[in-house]
Short mmCIF file of C-alpha atoms in Angstrom, two decimals:
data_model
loop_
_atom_site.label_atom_id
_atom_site.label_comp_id
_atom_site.label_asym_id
_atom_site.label_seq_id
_atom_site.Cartn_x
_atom_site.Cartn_y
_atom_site.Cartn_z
CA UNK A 24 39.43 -1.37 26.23
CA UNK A 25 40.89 -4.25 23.90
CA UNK A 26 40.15 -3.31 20.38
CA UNK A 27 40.56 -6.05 17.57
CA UNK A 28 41.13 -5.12 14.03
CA UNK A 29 38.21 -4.64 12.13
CA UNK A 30 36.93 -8.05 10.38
CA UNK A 31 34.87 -6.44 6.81
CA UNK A 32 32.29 -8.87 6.38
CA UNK A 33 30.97 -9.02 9.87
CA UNK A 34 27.05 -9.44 10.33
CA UNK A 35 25.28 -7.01 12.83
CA UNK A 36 22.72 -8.96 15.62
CA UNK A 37 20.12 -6.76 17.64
CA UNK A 38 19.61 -8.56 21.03
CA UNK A 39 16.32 -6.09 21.01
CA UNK A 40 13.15 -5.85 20.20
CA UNK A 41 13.09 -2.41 20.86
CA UNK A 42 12.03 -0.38 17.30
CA UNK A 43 13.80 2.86 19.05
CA UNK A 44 17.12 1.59 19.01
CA UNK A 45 16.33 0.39 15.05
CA UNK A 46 15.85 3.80 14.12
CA UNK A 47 18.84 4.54 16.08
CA UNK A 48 21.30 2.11 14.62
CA UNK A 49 19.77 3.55 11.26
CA UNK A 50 21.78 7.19 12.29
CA UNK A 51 24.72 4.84 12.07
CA UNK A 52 23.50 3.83 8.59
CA UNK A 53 22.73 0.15 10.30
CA UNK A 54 20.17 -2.21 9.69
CA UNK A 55 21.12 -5.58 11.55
CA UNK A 56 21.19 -8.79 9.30
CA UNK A 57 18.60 -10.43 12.26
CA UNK A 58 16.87 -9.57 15.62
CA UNK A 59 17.30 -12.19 18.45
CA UNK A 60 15.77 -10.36 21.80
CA UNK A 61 17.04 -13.20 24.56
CA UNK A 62 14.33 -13.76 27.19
CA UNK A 63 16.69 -13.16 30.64
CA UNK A 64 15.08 -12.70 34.17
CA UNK A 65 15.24 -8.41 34.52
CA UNK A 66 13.98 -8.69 37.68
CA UNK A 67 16.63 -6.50 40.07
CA UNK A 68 18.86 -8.35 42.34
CA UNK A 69 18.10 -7.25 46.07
CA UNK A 70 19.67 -4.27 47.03
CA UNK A 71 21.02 -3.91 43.58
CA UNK A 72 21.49 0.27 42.48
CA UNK A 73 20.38 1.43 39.36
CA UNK A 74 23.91 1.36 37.95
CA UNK A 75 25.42 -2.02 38.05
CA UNK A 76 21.81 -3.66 37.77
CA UNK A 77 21.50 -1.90 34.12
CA UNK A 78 24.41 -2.94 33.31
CA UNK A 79 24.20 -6.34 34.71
CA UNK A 80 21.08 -7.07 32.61
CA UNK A 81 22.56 -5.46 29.69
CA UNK A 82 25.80 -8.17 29.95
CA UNK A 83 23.41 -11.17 30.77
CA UNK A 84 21.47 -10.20 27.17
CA UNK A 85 24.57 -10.42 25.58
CA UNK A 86 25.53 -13.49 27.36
CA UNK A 87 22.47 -15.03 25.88
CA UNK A 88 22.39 -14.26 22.39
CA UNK A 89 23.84 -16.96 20.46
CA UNK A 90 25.67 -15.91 17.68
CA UNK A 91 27.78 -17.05 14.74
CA UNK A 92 31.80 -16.73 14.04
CA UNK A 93 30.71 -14.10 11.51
CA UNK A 94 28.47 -12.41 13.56
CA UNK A 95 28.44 -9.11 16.05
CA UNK A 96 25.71 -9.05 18.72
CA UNK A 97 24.69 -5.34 20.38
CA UNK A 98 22.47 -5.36 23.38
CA UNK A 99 21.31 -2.54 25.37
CA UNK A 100 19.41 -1.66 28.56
CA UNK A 101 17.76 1.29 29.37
CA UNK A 102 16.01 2.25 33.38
CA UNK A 103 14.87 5.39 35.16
CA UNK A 104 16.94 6.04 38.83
CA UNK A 105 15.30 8.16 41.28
CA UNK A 106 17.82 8.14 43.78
CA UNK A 107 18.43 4.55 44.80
CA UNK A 108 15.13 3.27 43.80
CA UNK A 109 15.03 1.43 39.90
CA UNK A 110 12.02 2.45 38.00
CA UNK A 111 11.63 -0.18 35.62
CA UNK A 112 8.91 -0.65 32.57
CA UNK A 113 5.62 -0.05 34.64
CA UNK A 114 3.25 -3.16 34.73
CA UNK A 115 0.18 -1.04 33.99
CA UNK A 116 -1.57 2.41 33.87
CA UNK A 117 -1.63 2.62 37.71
CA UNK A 118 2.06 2.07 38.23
CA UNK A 119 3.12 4.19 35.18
CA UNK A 120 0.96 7.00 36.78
CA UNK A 121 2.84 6.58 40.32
CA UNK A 122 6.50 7.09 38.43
CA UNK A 123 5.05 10.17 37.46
CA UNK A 124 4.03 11.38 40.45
CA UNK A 125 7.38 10.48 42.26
CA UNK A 126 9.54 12.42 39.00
CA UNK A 127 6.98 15.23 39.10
CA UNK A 128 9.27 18.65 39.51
CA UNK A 129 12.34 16.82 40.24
CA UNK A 130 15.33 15.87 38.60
CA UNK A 131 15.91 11.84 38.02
CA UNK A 132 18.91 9.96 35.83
CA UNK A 133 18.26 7.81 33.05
CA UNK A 134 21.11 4.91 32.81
CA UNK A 135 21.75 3.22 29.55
CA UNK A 136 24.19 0.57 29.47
CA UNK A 137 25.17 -0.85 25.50
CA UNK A 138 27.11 -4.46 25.57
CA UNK A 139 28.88 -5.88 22.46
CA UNK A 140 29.13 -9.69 22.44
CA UNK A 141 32.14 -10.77 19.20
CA UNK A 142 32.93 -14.50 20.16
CA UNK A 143 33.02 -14.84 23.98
CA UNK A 144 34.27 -10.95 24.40
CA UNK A 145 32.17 -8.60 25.84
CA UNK A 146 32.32 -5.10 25.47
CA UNK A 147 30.37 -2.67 27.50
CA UNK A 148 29.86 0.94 28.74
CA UNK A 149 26.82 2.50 30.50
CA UNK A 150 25.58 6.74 29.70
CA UNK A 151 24.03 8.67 32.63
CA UNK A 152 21.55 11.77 31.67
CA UNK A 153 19.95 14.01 34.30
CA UNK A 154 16.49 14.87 33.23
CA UNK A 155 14.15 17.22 34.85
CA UNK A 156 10.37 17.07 34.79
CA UNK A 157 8.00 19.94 34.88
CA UNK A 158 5.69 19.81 38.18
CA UNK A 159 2.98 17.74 36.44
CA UNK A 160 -1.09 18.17 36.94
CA UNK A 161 -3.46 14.87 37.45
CA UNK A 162 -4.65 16.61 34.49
CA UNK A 163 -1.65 15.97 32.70
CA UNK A 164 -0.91 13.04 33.69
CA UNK A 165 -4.09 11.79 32.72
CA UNK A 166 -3.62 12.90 29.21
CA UNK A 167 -0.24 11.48 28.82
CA UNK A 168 -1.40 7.85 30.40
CA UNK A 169 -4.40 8.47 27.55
CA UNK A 170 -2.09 8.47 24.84
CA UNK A 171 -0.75 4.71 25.57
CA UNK A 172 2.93 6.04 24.85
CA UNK A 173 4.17 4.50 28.68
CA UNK A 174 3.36 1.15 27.17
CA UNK A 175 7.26 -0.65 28.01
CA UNK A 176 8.87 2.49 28.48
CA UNK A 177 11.34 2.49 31.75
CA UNK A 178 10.15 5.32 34.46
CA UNK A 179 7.16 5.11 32.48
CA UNK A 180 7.46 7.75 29.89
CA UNK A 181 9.44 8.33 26.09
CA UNK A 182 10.97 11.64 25.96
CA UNK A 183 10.86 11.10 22.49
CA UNK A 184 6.96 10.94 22.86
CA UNK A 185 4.07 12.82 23.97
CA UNK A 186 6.50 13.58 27.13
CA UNK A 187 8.89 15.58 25.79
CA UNK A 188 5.94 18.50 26.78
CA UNK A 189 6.91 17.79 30.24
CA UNK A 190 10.78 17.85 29.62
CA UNK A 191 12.21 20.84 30.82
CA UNK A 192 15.86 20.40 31.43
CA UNK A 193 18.10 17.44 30.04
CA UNK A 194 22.37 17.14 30.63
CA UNK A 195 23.51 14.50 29.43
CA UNK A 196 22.74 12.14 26.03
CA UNK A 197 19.23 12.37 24.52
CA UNK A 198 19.66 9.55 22.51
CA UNK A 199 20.69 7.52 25.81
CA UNK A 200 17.50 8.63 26.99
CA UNK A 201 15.74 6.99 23.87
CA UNK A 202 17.93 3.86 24.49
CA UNK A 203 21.30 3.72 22.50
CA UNK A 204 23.69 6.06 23.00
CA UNK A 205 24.60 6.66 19.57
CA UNK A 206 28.83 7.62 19.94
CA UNK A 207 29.41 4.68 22.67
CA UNK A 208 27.51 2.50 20.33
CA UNK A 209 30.02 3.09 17.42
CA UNK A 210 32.63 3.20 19.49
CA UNK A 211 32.18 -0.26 21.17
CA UNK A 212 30.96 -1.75 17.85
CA UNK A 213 34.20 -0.21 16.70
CA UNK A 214 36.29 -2.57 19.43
CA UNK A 215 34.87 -5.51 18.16
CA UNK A 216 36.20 -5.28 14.75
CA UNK A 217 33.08 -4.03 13.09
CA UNK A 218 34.08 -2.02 9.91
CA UNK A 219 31.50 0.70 11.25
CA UNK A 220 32.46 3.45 9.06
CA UNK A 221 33.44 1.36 6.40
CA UNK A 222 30.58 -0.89 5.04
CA UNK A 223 27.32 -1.12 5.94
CA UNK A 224 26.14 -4.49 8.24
#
């Protein structure tokens, strides 16, 4: 990975809306000068795995964040694999509730891929975590669809919510899971001469 020497002075862009990877860039001691969330098609390609299409859609949200000379854009995408099969932010209550189902008692991976846009360089690297779910009730689910925390989560759930009662074995990054993986943030933030652990943004 080509790593240029670190520019002090450079401005930190969110390419999300997302206010879980704010309060993960706030670990870091970040708080980006401006939040530009680019409006890109996420729709998956067809036949596309879980893999490259998270981190295709994390590179085309870079791509489309426009950003200044003194500026350092970090984009992210985050989506629930179960097996071949993507399972994206659900649409509604019904389709959250069929995710469920599907990852009830079984183990699933949770891909997040981070890209850093400096100029027309891109860096990028994607985190897979295993996560196992309890074998879950209607009851259950019920209650967790109740408490509105699936609302434009991928596969449908937070494991930082309400869910994490149905979370019973995790290997991998839990912080991934949330949406930023917080070491291969820093370290690609790092790469594009961002004076990380030097100066705040």
């Amino acid at each position: 990975m080509t790593t240029l020497a670190a520019q002090p002075g450079l401005k930190l862009v969110l390419g999300s809306g997302s206010p879980r990877r704010l309060e993960l860039l706030a670990l870091l001691g970040l708080t980006p000068s401006d939040i530009r969330p680019p409006d890109i098609d996420e729709d998956p390609a067809k036949a596309e795995v879980p893999r490259d299409y998270v981190n295709r859609v994390a590179r085309q949200k870079a791509e489309a964040v426009t950003i200044g000379p003194d500026e350092v854009a970090l984009c992210a995408d985050t989506t629930v694999a179960l097996g071949r099969r993507i399972m994206g932010k659900p649409a509604d209550a019904d389709e959250a509730r069929d995710f469920l189902q599907k990852m009830s008692g079984r183990r699933h991976k949770v891909i997040t891929a981070v890209a850093v846009k400096r100029g027309t360089t891109i860096w990028s690297k994607d985190v897979q975590t295993t996560v196992a779910l309890k074998t879950l009730s209607s009851r259950e689910i019920d209650w967790y669809l109740a408490t509105q925390d699936w609302h434009g989560k991928a596969g449908g759930y937070g494991i930082q919510g309400p869910a994490a009662a149905f979370v019973t074995w995790i290997n991998g990054s839990f912080h991934a899971v949330m949406g930023l993986p917080v070491p291969e943030t820093a370290g690609l933030l790092t790469a594009a001469g961002f004076s990380l652990f030097e100066g705040k943004a």
